[in-house]
Amino acid sequence: AQSVTQLGSHVSVSEGALVLLRCNYSSSVPPYLFWYVQYPNQGLQLLLKYTSAATLVKGINGFEAEFKKSETSFHLTKPSAHMSDAAEYFCAVSITGQGAQKLVFGQGTRLTINP
Amino acid sequence: GAGVSQTPSNKVTEKGKYVELRCDPISGHTALYWYRQSLGQGPEFLIYFQGTGAADDSGLPNDRFFAVRPEGSVSTLKIQRTERGDSAVYLCASSRGGEQFFGPGTRLTVL
């Protein structure tokens, strides 16, 4: 069964520092992988997705993620953190069946940016 | 409307009561999903509609939970005999077969 594990429920970085949020997946088939961001009292917003094209995926707000099959990882990075990046981030894998693309989410990582 | 809307934004109820949560998807989106997000957890899939029919309800935790989408647009998630463990944020998402667009959720608190 497909699943994702996010290492670190809380990550804190200084403004301007590198952001690295870790995600490892388990899947018996080539996965579709996603990163979502959730701001307080708002819905989940798609940051980026991997669908078996390029292994380095660029998303919105300067984020990118690299799919590494050998490591079963899909870590999210941003070179320089902004205060506005403070939010909850979720990694997800898609399960396709019965016409649906159900998303299986990790537990989330709360990112705090220190001034 | 530009996005998925959910009402109410907050619902407080007492144990044993019945509640209904509403989702208005993006116009033209045929697929609709319900997820439940418990405190400190990622969202968990509940049910998926394609048009009016529930194509996959494998995530519903028990028979107290039921959802409908009678005209293929608005959906209502219904919870009977609520329990304290039902307290969570209930998220709705819609899509046209690709990216899922999420609503802001309904925070349900069962006292």
mmCIF file of C-alpha atoms in Angstrom:
data_model
loop_
_atom_site.group_PDB
_atom_site.id
_atom_site.type_symbol
_atom_site.label_atom_id
_atom_site.label_comp_id
_atom_site.label_asym_id
_atom_site.label_seq_id
_atom_site.Cartn_x
_atom_site.Cartn_y
_atom_site.Cartn_z
ATOM 1 C CA ALA A 1 0.000 0.000 0.000
ATOM 2 C CA GLN A 2 1.122 3.503 -0.716
ATOM 3 C CA SER A 3 2.171 5.696 2.194
ATOM 4 C CA VAL A 4 4.307 8.712 2.994
ATOM 5 C CA THR A 5 6.431 9.583 5.999
ATOM 6 C CA GLN A 6 7.440 13.126 6.805
ATOM 7 C CA LEU A 7 10.502 13.327 9.016
ATOM 8 C CA GLY A 8 10.169 16.120 11.548
ATOM 9 C CA SER A 9 6.832 17.458 12.686
ATOM 10 C CA HIS A 10 8.393 20.884 13.289
ATOM 11 C CA VAL A 11 11.169 22.621 11.397
ATOM 12 C CA SER A 12 12.502 26.044 12.295
ATOM 13 C CA VAL A 13 14.849 28.071 10.087
ATOM 14 C CA SER A 14 16.068 31.638 9.981
ATOM 15 C CA GLU A 15 14.839 34.054 7.351
ATOM 16 C CA GLY A 16 17.097 33.712 4.313
ATOM 17 C CA ALA A 17 18.252 30.215 5.229
ATOM 18 C CA LEU A 18 17.724 27.020 3.253
ATOM 19 C CA VAL A 19 14.436 25.225 3.793
ATOM 20 C CA LEU A 20 14.511 21.414 3.652
ATOM 21 C CA LEU A 21 11.389 19.385 4.432
ATOM 22 C CA ARG A 22 11.767 15.625 4.191
ATOM 23 C CA CYS A 23 9.351 13.127 2.684
ATOM 24 C CA ASN A 24 9.823 9.433 2.047
ATOM 25 C CA TYR A 25 7.249 7.344 0.255
ATOM 26 C CA SER A 26 6.308 3.724 -0.044
ATOM 27 C CA SER A 27 4.670 2.564 -3.248
ATOM 28 C CA SER A 28 4.449 -0.677 -5.191
ATOM 29 C CA VAL A 29 3.908 1.210 -8.444
ATOM 30 C CA PRO A 30 5.494 4.352 -9.872
ATOM 31 C CA PRO A 31 4.030 7.051 -7.669
ATOM 32 C CA TYR A 32 2.469 10.415 -8.273
ATOM 33 C CA LEU A 33 3.765 12.654 -5.474
ATOM 34 C CA PHE A 34 2.610 16.031 -4.251
ATOM 35 C CA TRP A 35 3.504 18.757 -1.810
ATOM 36 C CA TYR A 36 0.714 20.904 -0.380
ATOM 37 C CA VAL A 37 0.905 23.952 1.874
ATOM 38 C CA GLN A 38 -1.737 24.896 4.434
ATOM 39 C CA TYR A 39 -1.900 28.393 5.877
ATOM 40 C CA PRO A 40 -3.957 28.982 9.027
ATOM 41 C CA ASN A 41 -7.703 28.812 8.393
ATOM 42 C CA GLN A 42 -7.172 28.183 4.695
ATOM 43 C CA GLY A 43 -7.503 25.167 2.444
ATOM 44 C CA LEU A 44 -4.631 23.099 1.164
ATOM 45 C CA GLN A 45 -2.815 24.648 -1.781
ATOM 46 C CA LEU A 46 -0.784 22.627 -4.263
ATOM 47 C CA LEU A 47 2.894 23.613 -4.296
ATOM 48 C CA LEU A 48 4.137 21.107 -6.846
ATOM 49 C CA LYS A 49 3.657 17.592 -8.161
ATOM 50 C CA TYR A 50 5.718 14.770 -9.624
ATOM 51 C CA THR A 51 4.083 12.702 -12.360
ATOM 52 C CA SER A 52 7.029 10.728 -13.802
ATOM 53 C CA ALA A 53 8.334 13.439 -16.100
ATOM 54 C CA ALA A 54 11.357 15.408 -14.866
ATOM 55 C CA THR A 55 12.740 14.252 -11.521
ATOM 56 C CA LEU A 56 13.386 17.833 -10.406
ATOM 57 C CA VAL A 57 10.060 19.580 -10.063
ATOM 58 C CA LYS A 58 9.678 23.316 -9.660
ATOM 59 C CA GLY A 59 6.650 24.721 -7.916
ATOM 60 C CA ILE A 60 5.191 27.982 -6.774
ATOM 61 C CA ASN A 61 6.785 30.460 -4.366
ATOM 62 C CA GLY A 62 10.331 29.314 -5.207
ATOM 63 C CA PHE A 63 9.917 25.756 -3.899
ATOM 64 C CA GLU A 64 11.213 22.687 -5.668
ATOM 65 C CA ALA A 65 11.437 18.973 -4.972
ATOM 66 C CA GLU A 66 13.543 16.147 -6.346
ATOM 67 C CA PHE A 67 12.212 12.647 -6.889
ATOM 68 C CA LYS A 68 14.877 10.065 -5.965
ATOM 69 C CA LYS A 69 13.693 6.555 -6.668
ATOM 70 C CA SER A 70 16.769 4.919 -5.131
ATOM 71 C CA GLU A 71 16.091 6.699 -1.850
ATOM 72 C CA THR A 72 12.257 6.639 -2.152
ATOM 73 C CA SER A 73 12.352 10.320 -1.288
ATOM 74 C CA PHE A 74 10.688 13.515 -2.458
ATOM 75 C CA HIS A 75 12.190 16.227 -0.260
ATOM 76 C CA LEU A 76 11.000 19.829 -0.581
ATOM 77 C CA THR A 77 13.530 22.659 -0.689
ATOM 78 C CA LYS A 78 13.710 26.404 -1.016
ATOM 79 C CA PRO A 79 17.069 28.229 -1.165
ATOM 80 C CA SER A 80 16.065 31.231 0.926
ATOM 81 C CA ALA A 81 13.222 31.270 3.428
ATOM 82 C CA HIS A 82 10.774 34.159 3.676
ATOM 83 C CA MET A 83 8.611 34.993 6.654
ATOM 84 C CA SER A 84 5.577 34.286 4.469
ATOM 85 C CA ASP A 85 6.656 30.634 4.122
ATOM 86 C CA ALA A 86 5.572 29.894 7.689
ATOM 87 C CA ALA A 87 2.827 27.273 7.332
ATOM 88 C CA GLU A 88 2.079 23.545 7.532
ATOM 89 C CA TYR A 89 3.417 21.440 4.670
ATOM 90 C CA PHE A 90 2.065 18.067 3.612
ATOM 91 C CA CYS A 91 3.571 15.468 1.334
ATOM 92 C CA ALA A 92 1.094 13.159 -0.393
ATOM 93 C CA VAL A 93 1.027 10.187 -2.731
ATOM 94 C CA SER A 94 -1.821 9.515 -5.125
ATOM 95 C CA ILE A 95 -3.674 6.215 -5.251
ATOM 96 C CA THR A 96 -5.603 5.727 -8.466
ATOM 97 C CA GLY A 97 -8.563 3.411 -8.531
ATOM 98 C CA GLN A 98 -12.267 3.373 -9.366
ATOM 99 C CA GLY A 99 -11.709 6.591 -11.246
ATOM 100 C CA ALA A 100 -10.504 8.400 -8.168
ATOM 101 C CA GLN A 101 -7.100 9.845 -7.406
ATOM 102 C CA LYS A 102 -7.174 9.488 -3.655
ATOM 103 C CA LEU A 103 -4.448 11.320 -1.837
ATOM 104 C CA VAL A 104 -2.630 9.691 1.072
ATOM 105 C CA PHE A 105 -1.003 12.387 3.169
ATOM 106 C CA GLY A 106 1.898 12.425 5.576
ATOM 107 C CA GLN A 107 1.445 13.826 9.048
ATOM 108 C CA GLY A 108 2.677 17.257 8.068
ATOM 109 C CA THR A 109 5.620 19.472 8.971
ATOM 110 C CA ARG A 110 5.080 22.842 10.582
ATOM 111 C CA LEU A 111 7.625 25.337 9.272
ATOM 112 C CA THR A 112 8.547 28.294 11.451
ATOM 113 C CA ILE A 113 10.657 31.162 10.130
ATOM 114 C CA ASN A 114 12.751 33.113 12.629
ATOM 115 C CA PRO A 115 13.511 36.768 11.855
ATOM 116 C CA GLY B 1 -17.386 31.533 -6.844
ATOM 117 C CA ALA B 2 -13.714 31.194 -7.505
ATOM 118 C CA GLY B 3 -12.974 28.292 -5.211
ATOM 119 C CA VAL B 4 -14.414 25.470 -3.156
ATOM 120 C CA SER B 5 -16.565 26.721 -0.299
ATOM 121 C CA GLN B 6 -17.629 24.868 2.822
ATOM 122 C CA THR B 7 -20.271 25.718 5.366
ATOM 123 C CA PRO B 8 -20.359 26.152 8.246
ATOM 124 C CA SER B 9 -16.770 27.080 8.953
ATOM 125 C CA ASN B 10 -17.207 25.950 12.553
ATOM 126 C CA LYS B 11 -19.729 23.595 14.105
ATOM 127 C CA VAL B 12 -20.027 22.783 17.782
ATOM 128 C CA THR B 13 -22.420 20.033 18.740
ATOM 129 C CA GLU B 14 -23.144 17.691 21.597
ATOM 130 C CA LYS B 15 -22.400 14.002 21.698
ATOM 131 C CA GLY B 16 -25.206 12.033 20.107
ATOM 132 C CA LYS B 17 -26.475 14.812 17.864
ATOM 133 C CA TYR B 18 -26.771 14.769 14.057
ATOM 134 C CA VAL B 19 -24.750 17.172 11.883
ATOM 135 C CA GLU B 20 -24.582 18.084 8.224
ATOM 136 C CA LEU B 21 -21.571 19.638 6.543
ATOM 137 C CA ARG B 22 -21.903 21.256 3.140
ATOM 138 C CA CYS B 23 -19.456 21.549 0.249
ATOM 139 C CA ASP B 24 -19.877 23.743 -2.839
ATOM 140 C CA PRO B 25 -17.327 22.648 -5.445
ATOM 141 C CA ILE B 26 -15.859 24.698 -8.257
ATOM 142 C CA SER B 27 -18.382 24.965 -11.068
ATOM 143 C CA GLY B 28 -17.864 22.273 -13.689
ATOM 144 C CA HIS B 29 -15.809 19.989 -11.481
ATOM 145 C CA THR B 30 -17.257 16.505 -11.744
ATOM 146 C CA ALA B 31 -15.097 14.889 -9.072
ATOM 147 C CA LEU B 32 -15.612 15.670 -5.396
ATOM 148 C CA TYR B 33 -13.672 14.323 -2.420
ATOM 149 C CA TRP B 34 -14.171 14.465 1.348
ATOM 150 C CA TYR B 35 -11.214 14.168 3.728
ATOM 151 C CA ARG B 36 -10.973 14.334 7.522
ATOM 152 C CA GLN B 37 -8.051 15.984 9.286
ATOM 153 C CA SER B 38 -7.628 15.219 12.963
ATOM 154 C CA LEU B 39 -5.468 17.418 15.166
ATOM 155 C CA GLY B 40 -1.793 17.030 14.341
ATOM 156 C CA GLN B 41 -2.460 14.668 11.446
ATOM 157 C CA GLY B 42 -2.592 14.844 7.690
ATOM 158 C CA PRO B 43 -5.947 14.641 5.922
ATOM 159 C CA GLU B 44 -7.456 11.169 5.511
ATOM 160 C CA PHE B 45 -9.660 10.185 2.583
ATOM 161 C CA LEU B 46 -13.324 9.539 3.325
ATOM 162 C CA ILE B 47 -15.321 9.369 0.099
ATOM 163 C CA TYR B 48 -15.146 10.229 -3.603
ATOM 164 C CA PHE B 49 -17.973 11.237 -5.949
ATOM 165 C CA GLN B 50 -17.896 11.194 -9.713
ATOM 166 C CA GLY B 51 -20.996 13.079 -10.727
ATOM 167 C CA THR B 52 -23.891 12.072 -8.496
ATOM 168 C CA GLY B 53 -22.625 8.667 -7.460
ATOM 169 C CA ALA B 54 -20.266 7.723 -4.663
ATOM 170 C CA ALA B 55 -17.616 5.842 -6.613
ATOM 171 C CA ASP B 56 -15.467 5.051 -3.590
ATOM 172 C CA ASP B 57 -16.622 5.281 0.036
ATOM 173 C CA SER B 58 -13.920 3.039 1.459
ATOM 174 C CA GLY B 59 -12.667 5.744 3.813
ATOM 175 C CA LEU B 60 -15.899 6.267 5.734
ATOM 176 C CA PRO B 61 -15.103 5.052 9.261
ATOM 177 C CA ASN B 62 -18.487 3.477 10.028
ATOM 178 C CA ASP B 63 -22.168 3.573 9.128
ATOM 179 C CA ARG B 64 -22.764 6.770 11.125
ATOM 180 C CA PHE B 65 -21.145 8.629 8.233
ATOM 181 C CA PHE B 66 -22.956 9.194 4.969
ATOM 182 C CA ALA B 67 -22.572 11.626 2.079
ATOM 183 C CA VAL B 68 -24.730 12.637 -0.854
ATOM 184 C CA ARG B 69 -24.386 14.658 -4.027
ATOM 185 C CA PRO B 70 -27.870 14.502 -5.534
ATOM 186 C CA GLU B 71 -27.392 16.871 -8.471
ATOM 187 C CA GLY B 72 -23.716 16.318 -9.118
ATOM 188 C CA SER B 73 -22.659 19.623 -7.630
ATOM 189 C CA VAL B 74 -23.165 20.432 -3.932
ATOM 190 C CA SER B 75 -22.362 17.623 -1.517
ATOM 191 C CA THR B 76 -23.434 17.089 2.075
ATOM 192 C CA LEU B 77 -21.557 14.959 4.579
ATOM 193 C CA LYS B 78 -23.893 13.658 7.258
ATOM 194 C CA ILE B 79 -22.825 12.309 10.636
ATOM 195 C CA GLN B 80 -25.336 10.594 12.919
ATOM 196 C CA ARG B 81 -24.997 10.086 16.671
ATOM 197 C CA THR B 82 -21.816 12.129 16.811
ATOM 198 C CA GLU B 83 -19.018 11.030 19.128
ATOM 199 C CA ARG B 84 -16.186 13.043 20.637
ATOM 200 C CA GLY B 85 -13.775 11.198 18.371
ATOM 201 C CA ASP B 86 -15.503 12.729 15.339
ATOM 202 C CA SER B 87 -14.016 16.109 16.262
ATOM 203 C CA ALA B 88 -11.800 17.153 13.351
ATOM 204 C CA VAL B 89 -11.584 19.444 10.357
ATOM 205 C CA TYR B 90 -13.562 18.072 7.444
ATOM 206 C CA LEU B 91 -12.102 19.073 4.081
ATOM 207 C CA CYS B 92 -13.751 18.989 0.700
ATOM 208 C CA ALA B 93 -11.917 19.043 -2.625
ATOM 209 C CA SER B 94 -13.074 19.106 -6.215
ATOM 210 C CA SER B 95 -11.358 18.440 -9.517
ATOM 211 C CA ARG B 96 -11.916 17.985 -13.217
ATOM 212 C CA GLY B 97 -9.855 14.828 -13.121
ATOM 213 C CA GLY B 98 -6.507 16.391 -12.323
ATOM 214 C CA GLU B 99 -5.434 18.671 -9.498
ATOM 215 C CA GLN B 100 -7.668 18.663 -6.452
ATOM 216 C CA PHE B 101 -8.693 22.097 -5.179
ATOM 217 C CA PHE B 102 -9.439 22.183 -1.479
ATOM 218 C CA GLY B 103 -11.917 24.217 0.490
ATOM 219 C CA PRO B 104 -11.074 25.857 3.835
ATOM 220 C CA GLY B 105 -12.751 23.077 5.790
ATOM 221 C CA THR B 106 -15.373 22.799 8.502
ATOM 222 C CA ARG B 107 -14.055 22.476 12.036
ATOM 223 C CA LEU B 108 -16.369 20.099 13.922
ATOM 224 C CA THR B 109 -16.206 19.975 17.696
ATOM 225 C CA VAL B 110 -18.235 17.363 19.548
ATOM 226 C CA LEU B 111 -18.607 18.120 23.249
#
